[in-house]
Structure formats: structure tokens, C-alpha cells
CSV table of C-alpha atoms in Angstrom, one decimal:
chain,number,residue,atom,x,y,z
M,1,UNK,CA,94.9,106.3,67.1
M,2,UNK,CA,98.4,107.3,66.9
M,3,UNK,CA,99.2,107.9,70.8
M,4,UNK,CA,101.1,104.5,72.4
M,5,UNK,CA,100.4,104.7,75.9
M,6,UNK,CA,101.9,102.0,78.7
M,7,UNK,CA,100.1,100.1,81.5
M,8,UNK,CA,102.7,101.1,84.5
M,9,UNK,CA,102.8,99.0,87.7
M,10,UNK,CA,105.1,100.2,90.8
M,11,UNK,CA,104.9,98.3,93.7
M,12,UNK,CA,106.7,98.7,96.7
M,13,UNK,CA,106.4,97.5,100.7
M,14,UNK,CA,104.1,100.1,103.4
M,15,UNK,CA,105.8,103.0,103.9
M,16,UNK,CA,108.1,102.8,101.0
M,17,UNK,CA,106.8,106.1,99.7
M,18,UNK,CA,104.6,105.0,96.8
M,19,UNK,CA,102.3,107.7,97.1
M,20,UNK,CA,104.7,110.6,97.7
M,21,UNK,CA,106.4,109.3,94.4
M,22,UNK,CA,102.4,109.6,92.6
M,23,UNK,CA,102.0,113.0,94.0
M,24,UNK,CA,105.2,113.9,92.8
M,25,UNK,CA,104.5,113.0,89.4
M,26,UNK,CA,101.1,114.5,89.2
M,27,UNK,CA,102.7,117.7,90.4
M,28,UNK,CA,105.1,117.4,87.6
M,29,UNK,CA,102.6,116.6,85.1
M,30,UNK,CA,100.8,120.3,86.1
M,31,UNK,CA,103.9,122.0,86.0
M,32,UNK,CA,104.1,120.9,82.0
M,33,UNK,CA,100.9,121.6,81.7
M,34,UNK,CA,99.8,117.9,80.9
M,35,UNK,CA,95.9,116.2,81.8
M,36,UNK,CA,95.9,113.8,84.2
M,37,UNK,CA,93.5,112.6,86.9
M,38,UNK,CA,94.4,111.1,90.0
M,39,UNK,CA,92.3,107.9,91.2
M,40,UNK,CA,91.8,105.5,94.3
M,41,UNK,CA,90.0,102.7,95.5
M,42,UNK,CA,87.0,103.9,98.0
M,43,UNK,CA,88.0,101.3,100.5
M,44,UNK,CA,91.1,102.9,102.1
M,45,UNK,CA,88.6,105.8,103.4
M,46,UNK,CA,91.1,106.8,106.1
M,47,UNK,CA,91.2,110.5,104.7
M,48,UNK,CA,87.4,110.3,105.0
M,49,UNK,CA,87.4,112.3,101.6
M,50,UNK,CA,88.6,111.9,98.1
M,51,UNK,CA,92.1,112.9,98.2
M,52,UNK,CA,95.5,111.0,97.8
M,53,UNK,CA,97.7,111.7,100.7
M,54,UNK,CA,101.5,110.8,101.3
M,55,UNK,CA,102.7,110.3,105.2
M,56,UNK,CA,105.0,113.4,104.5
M,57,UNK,CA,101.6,115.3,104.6
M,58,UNK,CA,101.2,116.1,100.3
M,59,UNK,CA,97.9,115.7,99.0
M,60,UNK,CA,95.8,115.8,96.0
M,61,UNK,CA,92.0,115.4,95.2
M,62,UNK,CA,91.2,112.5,93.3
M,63,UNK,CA,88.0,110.5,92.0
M,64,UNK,CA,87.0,107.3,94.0
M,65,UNK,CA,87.2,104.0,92.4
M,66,UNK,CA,83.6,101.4,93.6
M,67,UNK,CA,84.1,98.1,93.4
M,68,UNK,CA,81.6,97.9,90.6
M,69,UNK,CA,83.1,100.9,88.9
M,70,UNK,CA,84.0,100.8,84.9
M,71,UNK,CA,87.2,102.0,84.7
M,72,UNK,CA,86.7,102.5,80.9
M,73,UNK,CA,83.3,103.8,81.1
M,74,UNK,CA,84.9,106.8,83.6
M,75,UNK,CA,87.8,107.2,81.6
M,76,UNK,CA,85.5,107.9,78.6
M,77,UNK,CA,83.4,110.1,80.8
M,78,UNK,CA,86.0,112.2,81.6
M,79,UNK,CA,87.8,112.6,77.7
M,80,UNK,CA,83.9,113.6,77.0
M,81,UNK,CA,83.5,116.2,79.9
M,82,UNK,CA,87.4,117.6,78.7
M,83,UNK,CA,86.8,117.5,75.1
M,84,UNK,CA,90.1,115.5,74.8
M,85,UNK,CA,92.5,112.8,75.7
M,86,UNK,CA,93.5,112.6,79.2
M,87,UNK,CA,97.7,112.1,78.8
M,88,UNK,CA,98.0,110.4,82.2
M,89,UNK,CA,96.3,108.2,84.8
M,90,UNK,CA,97.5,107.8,88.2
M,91,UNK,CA,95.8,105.2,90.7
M,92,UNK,CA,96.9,104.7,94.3
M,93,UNK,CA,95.9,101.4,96.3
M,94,UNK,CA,95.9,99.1,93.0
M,95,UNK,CA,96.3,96.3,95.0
M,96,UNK,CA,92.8,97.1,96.0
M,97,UNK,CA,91.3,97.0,92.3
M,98,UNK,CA,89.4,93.9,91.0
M,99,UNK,CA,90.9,92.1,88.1
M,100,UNK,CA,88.2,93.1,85.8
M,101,UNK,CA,88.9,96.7,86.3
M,102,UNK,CA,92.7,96.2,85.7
M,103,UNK,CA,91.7,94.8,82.5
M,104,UNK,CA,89.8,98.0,81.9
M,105,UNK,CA,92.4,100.0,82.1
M,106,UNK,CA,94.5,98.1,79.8
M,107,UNK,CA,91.8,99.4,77.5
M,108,UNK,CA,92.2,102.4,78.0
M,109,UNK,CA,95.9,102.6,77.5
M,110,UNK,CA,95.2,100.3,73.6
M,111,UNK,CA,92.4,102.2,72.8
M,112,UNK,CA,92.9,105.9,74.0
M,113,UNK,CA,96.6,105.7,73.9
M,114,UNK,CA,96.6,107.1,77.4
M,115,UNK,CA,99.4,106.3,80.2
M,116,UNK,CA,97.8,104.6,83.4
M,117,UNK,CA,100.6,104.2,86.2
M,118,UNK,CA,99.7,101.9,89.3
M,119,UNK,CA,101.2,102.1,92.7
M,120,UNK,CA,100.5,99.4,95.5
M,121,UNK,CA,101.3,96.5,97.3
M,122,UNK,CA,102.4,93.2,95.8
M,123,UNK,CA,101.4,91.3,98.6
M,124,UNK,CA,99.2,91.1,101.9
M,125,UNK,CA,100.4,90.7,105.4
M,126,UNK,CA,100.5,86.8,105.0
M,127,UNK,CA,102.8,86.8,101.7
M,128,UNK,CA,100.4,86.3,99.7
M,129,UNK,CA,100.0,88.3,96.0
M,130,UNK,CA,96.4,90.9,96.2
M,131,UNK,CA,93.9,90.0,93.1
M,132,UNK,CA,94.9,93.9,91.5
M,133,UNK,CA,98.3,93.3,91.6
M,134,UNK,CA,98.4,89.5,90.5
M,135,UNK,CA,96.8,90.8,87.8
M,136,UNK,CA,98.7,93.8,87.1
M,137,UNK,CA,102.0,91.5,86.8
M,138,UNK,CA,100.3,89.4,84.1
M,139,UNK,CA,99.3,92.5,81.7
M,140,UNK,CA,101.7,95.9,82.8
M,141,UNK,CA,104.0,96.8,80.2
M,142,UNK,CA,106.0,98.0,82.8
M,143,UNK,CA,106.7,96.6,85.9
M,144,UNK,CA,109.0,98.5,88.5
M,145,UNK,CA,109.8,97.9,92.8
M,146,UNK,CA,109.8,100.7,94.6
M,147,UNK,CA,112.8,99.5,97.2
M,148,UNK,CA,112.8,100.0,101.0
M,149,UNK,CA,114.8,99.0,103.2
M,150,UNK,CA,114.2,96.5,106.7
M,151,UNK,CA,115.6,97.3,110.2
M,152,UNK,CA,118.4,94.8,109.5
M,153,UNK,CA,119.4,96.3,106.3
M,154,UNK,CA,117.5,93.9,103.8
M,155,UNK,CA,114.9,94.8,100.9
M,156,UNK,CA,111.6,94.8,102.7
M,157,UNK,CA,109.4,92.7,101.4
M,158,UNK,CA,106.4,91.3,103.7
M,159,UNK,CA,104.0,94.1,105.1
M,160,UNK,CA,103.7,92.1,108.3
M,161,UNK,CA,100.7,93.1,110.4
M,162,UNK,CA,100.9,93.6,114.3
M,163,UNK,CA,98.9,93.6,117.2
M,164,UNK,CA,99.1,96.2,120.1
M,165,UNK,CA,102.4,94.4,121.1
M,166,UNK,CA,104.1,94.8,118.4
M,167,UNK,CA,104.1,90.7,117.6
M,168,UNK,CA,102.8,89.5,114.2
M,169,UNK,CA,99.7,88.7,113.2
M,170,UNK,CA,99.1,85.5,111.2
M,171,UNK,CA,95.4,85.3,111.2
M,172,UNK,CA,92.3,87.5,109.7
M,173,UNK,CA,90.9,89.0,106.5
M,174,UNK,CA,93.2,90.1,103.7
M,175,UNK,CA,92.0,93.6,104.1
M,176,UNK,CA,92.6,96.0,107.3
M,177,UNK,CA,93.1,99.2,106.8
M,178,UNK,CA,95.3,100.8,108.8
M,179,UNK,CA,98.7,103.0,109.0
M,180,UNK,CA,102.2,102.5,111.3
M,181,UNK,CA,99.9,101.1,114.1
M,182,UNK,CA,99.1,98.1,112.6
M,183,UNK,CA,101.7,97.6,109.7
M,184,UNK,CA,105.3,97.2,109.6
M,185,UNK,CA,107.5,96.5,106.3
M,186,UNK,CA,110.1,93.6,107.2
M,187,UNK,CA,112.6,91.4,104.8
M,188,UNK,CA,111.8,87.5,104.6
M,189,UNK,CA,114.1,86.9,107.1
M,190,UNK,CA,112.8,88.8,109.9
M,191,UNK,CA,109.6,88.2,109.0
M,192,UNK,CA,110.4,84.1,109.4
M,193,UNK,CA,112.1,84.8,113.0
M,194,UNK,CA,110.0,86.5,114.2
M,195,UNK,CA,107.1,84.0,113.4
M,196,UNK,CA,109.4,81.6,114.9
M,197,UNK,CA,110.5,83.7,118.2
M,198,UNK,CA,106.8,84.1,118.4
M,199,UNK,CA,105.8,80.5,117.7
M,200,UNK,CA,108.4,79.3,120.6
M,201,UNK,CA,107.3,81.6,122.9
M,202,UNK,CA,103.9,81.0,122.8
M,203,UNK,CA,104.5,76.9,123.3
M,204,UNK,CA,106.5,77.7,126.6
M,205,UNK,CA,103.6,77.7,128.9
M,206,UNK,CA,102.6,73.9,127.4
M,207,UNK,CA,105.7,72.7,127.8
M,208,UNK,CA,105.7,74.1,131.2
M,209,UNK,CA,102.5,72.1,132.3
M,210,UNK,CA,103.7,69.1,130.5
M,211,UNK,CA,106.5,68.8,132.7
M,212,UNK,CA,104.8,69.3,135.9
């Protein structure tokens, strides 16, 4: 097959407009009058239907992606229900994928020629790299940030999860879905003073009964 499709990853921090860019670009793609499909991991269910939606209120239908979902399998499926080669493939939440499915659409892009862009988070709320993205590093042809920028002026780079107070939460499983209420994008430096305001103020009341 002559097409040369590209494995795309862009990752960026919460609220760094990752899935306005997406629903730009499928919008784009319609305009030109070019097939794509939009897709998304079933476990951000916060629209409660299938449908991609930006916080600036855009949204698109897309097809759910299962845990246990072949992402080659459906991507045959659908060239088969089209009659033809689907140009472009857009996934939101790929942090979310497994690394088996990543795999699959690296397939998908060698053997169909396709183009499968990515958009999601590099890391969790504790620093630490999500399985879909680890592997999308290791494999992407392409690898691009989607920049935002912290309170102080910095890149943001930790999606720091909070509590009803607004302090950071260190603790709990990787995955918790939730919007401005529970996430906030930070730089490395705020994220580590604010750990350590935190940190100091919680040890006050032992020092305080230590003395007495």
C-alpha cells in the first residue's frame, strides 16, 4: 500500500485545550471533505454519551473505545462498512488507552496507511507517566506539547489534583475523573511548594503538642 500515514501524539497539561485543538481538526478535515472518525476511551463518561466535547462548549459524536477493544479489528470494521480507507483518526483521552491497543493503532497507520493523531495527558496527578502515553512516546512518529501556561508564568506541567480546599492531593488511584473541581494544571515549582506549604502546615499541630 502506497499511503504513509503517521502515529501522532499531542500531549499537553488539563485545560490546555487538547480537545478544542481535535475538534478543530476534525472540523477541518469535513470542510475538505476528508474520512475521519473521532474516538475516546469509555471511561471519562462525563458527557454520559458518546461525544467529544471541548470546555469552550464544541462537540462531536464519536465511537467509544472498551478496555478490551481491538483497535485494528474496528478500524477494519469501519474501512469495510465505508468501502474505503479512512484518511484520519482522532482519539481523545489516550492517556486512557492500554498499551496493547496503542500498538494496534500503530498497525493501522503501517498497514492501512492511515493517520491516527492522539491527544492526552503525559502524566497523572502524582508525576507519574499514564500506561497510553508511556507507550505512545516509545512508538509516535510524532511527538508534539501542547503548552499552557501556570499562574506564575511557567509551562504547566503537573495536573495536580485537589480537595474541596483547594490543597493537593497526594494519595489515591491514578484515575478520577473529574473537571476544574478536582484538577488544576501547575509548573514543577508550584507544584513542589505547595506540597511543601502543605507538608509544614500540617506538622504545626505536632510540634505544637510536643512543646507543651
Amino acid at each position: 500500500m502506497n499511503r504513509k500515514g503517521k502515529l501522532y501524539f499531542r500531549y499537553g497539561t488539563m485545560g490546555s485545550a487538547k480537545t478544542a485543538l481535535l475538534l478543530t481538526q476534525a472540523y477541518n478535515f469535513e470542510e475538505r471533505g476528508m474520512k475521519y472518525v473521532c474516538l475516546k476511551p469509555i471511561i471519562d463518561t462525563r458527557e454520559g454519551r458518546s461525544v467529544i466535547r471541548s470546555r469552550i462548549g464544541i462537540e462531536r459524536e464519536c465511537k467509544w473505545i472498551r478496555n478490551d477493544t481491538n483497535l485494528y479489528e474496528l478500524a477494519q470494521s469501519l474501512f469495510e462498512e465505508n468501502m474505503l480507507i479512512i484518511d484520519w483518526f482522532l482519539v481523545d483521552e489516550s492517556q486512557f488507552l492500554t498499551p496493547e491497543q496503542v500498538d494496534q493503532l500503530a498497525r493501522v497507520v503501517d498497514d492501512f496507511g492511515s493517520n491516527v493523531v492522539c491527544y492526552g495527558l503525559r502524566t497523572d496527578f502524582q508525576s507519574h507517566l499514564f500506561e497510553g502515553s508511556r507507550r505512545l512516546f516509545e512508538v509516535a512518529d510524532s511527538i508534539d506539547e501542547i503548552k499552557s501556561t501556570c499562574n506564575c508564568g511557567r509551562k504547566t506541567i503537573i495536573n495536580a489534583r485537589i480537595d474541596s480546599k483547594g490543597d493537593f492531593v497526594e494519595e489515591g488511584a491514578q484515575v478520577e475523573i473529574g473537571g476544574d473541581d478536582r484538577y488544576i494544571a501547575v509548573c514543577r515549582k508550584c507544584w513542589r511548594n505547595k506540597r511543601i506549604e502543605q507538608s509544614s502546615r500540617d506538622a504545626l499541630p505536632f510540634l505544637e503538642l510536643t512543646r507543651k
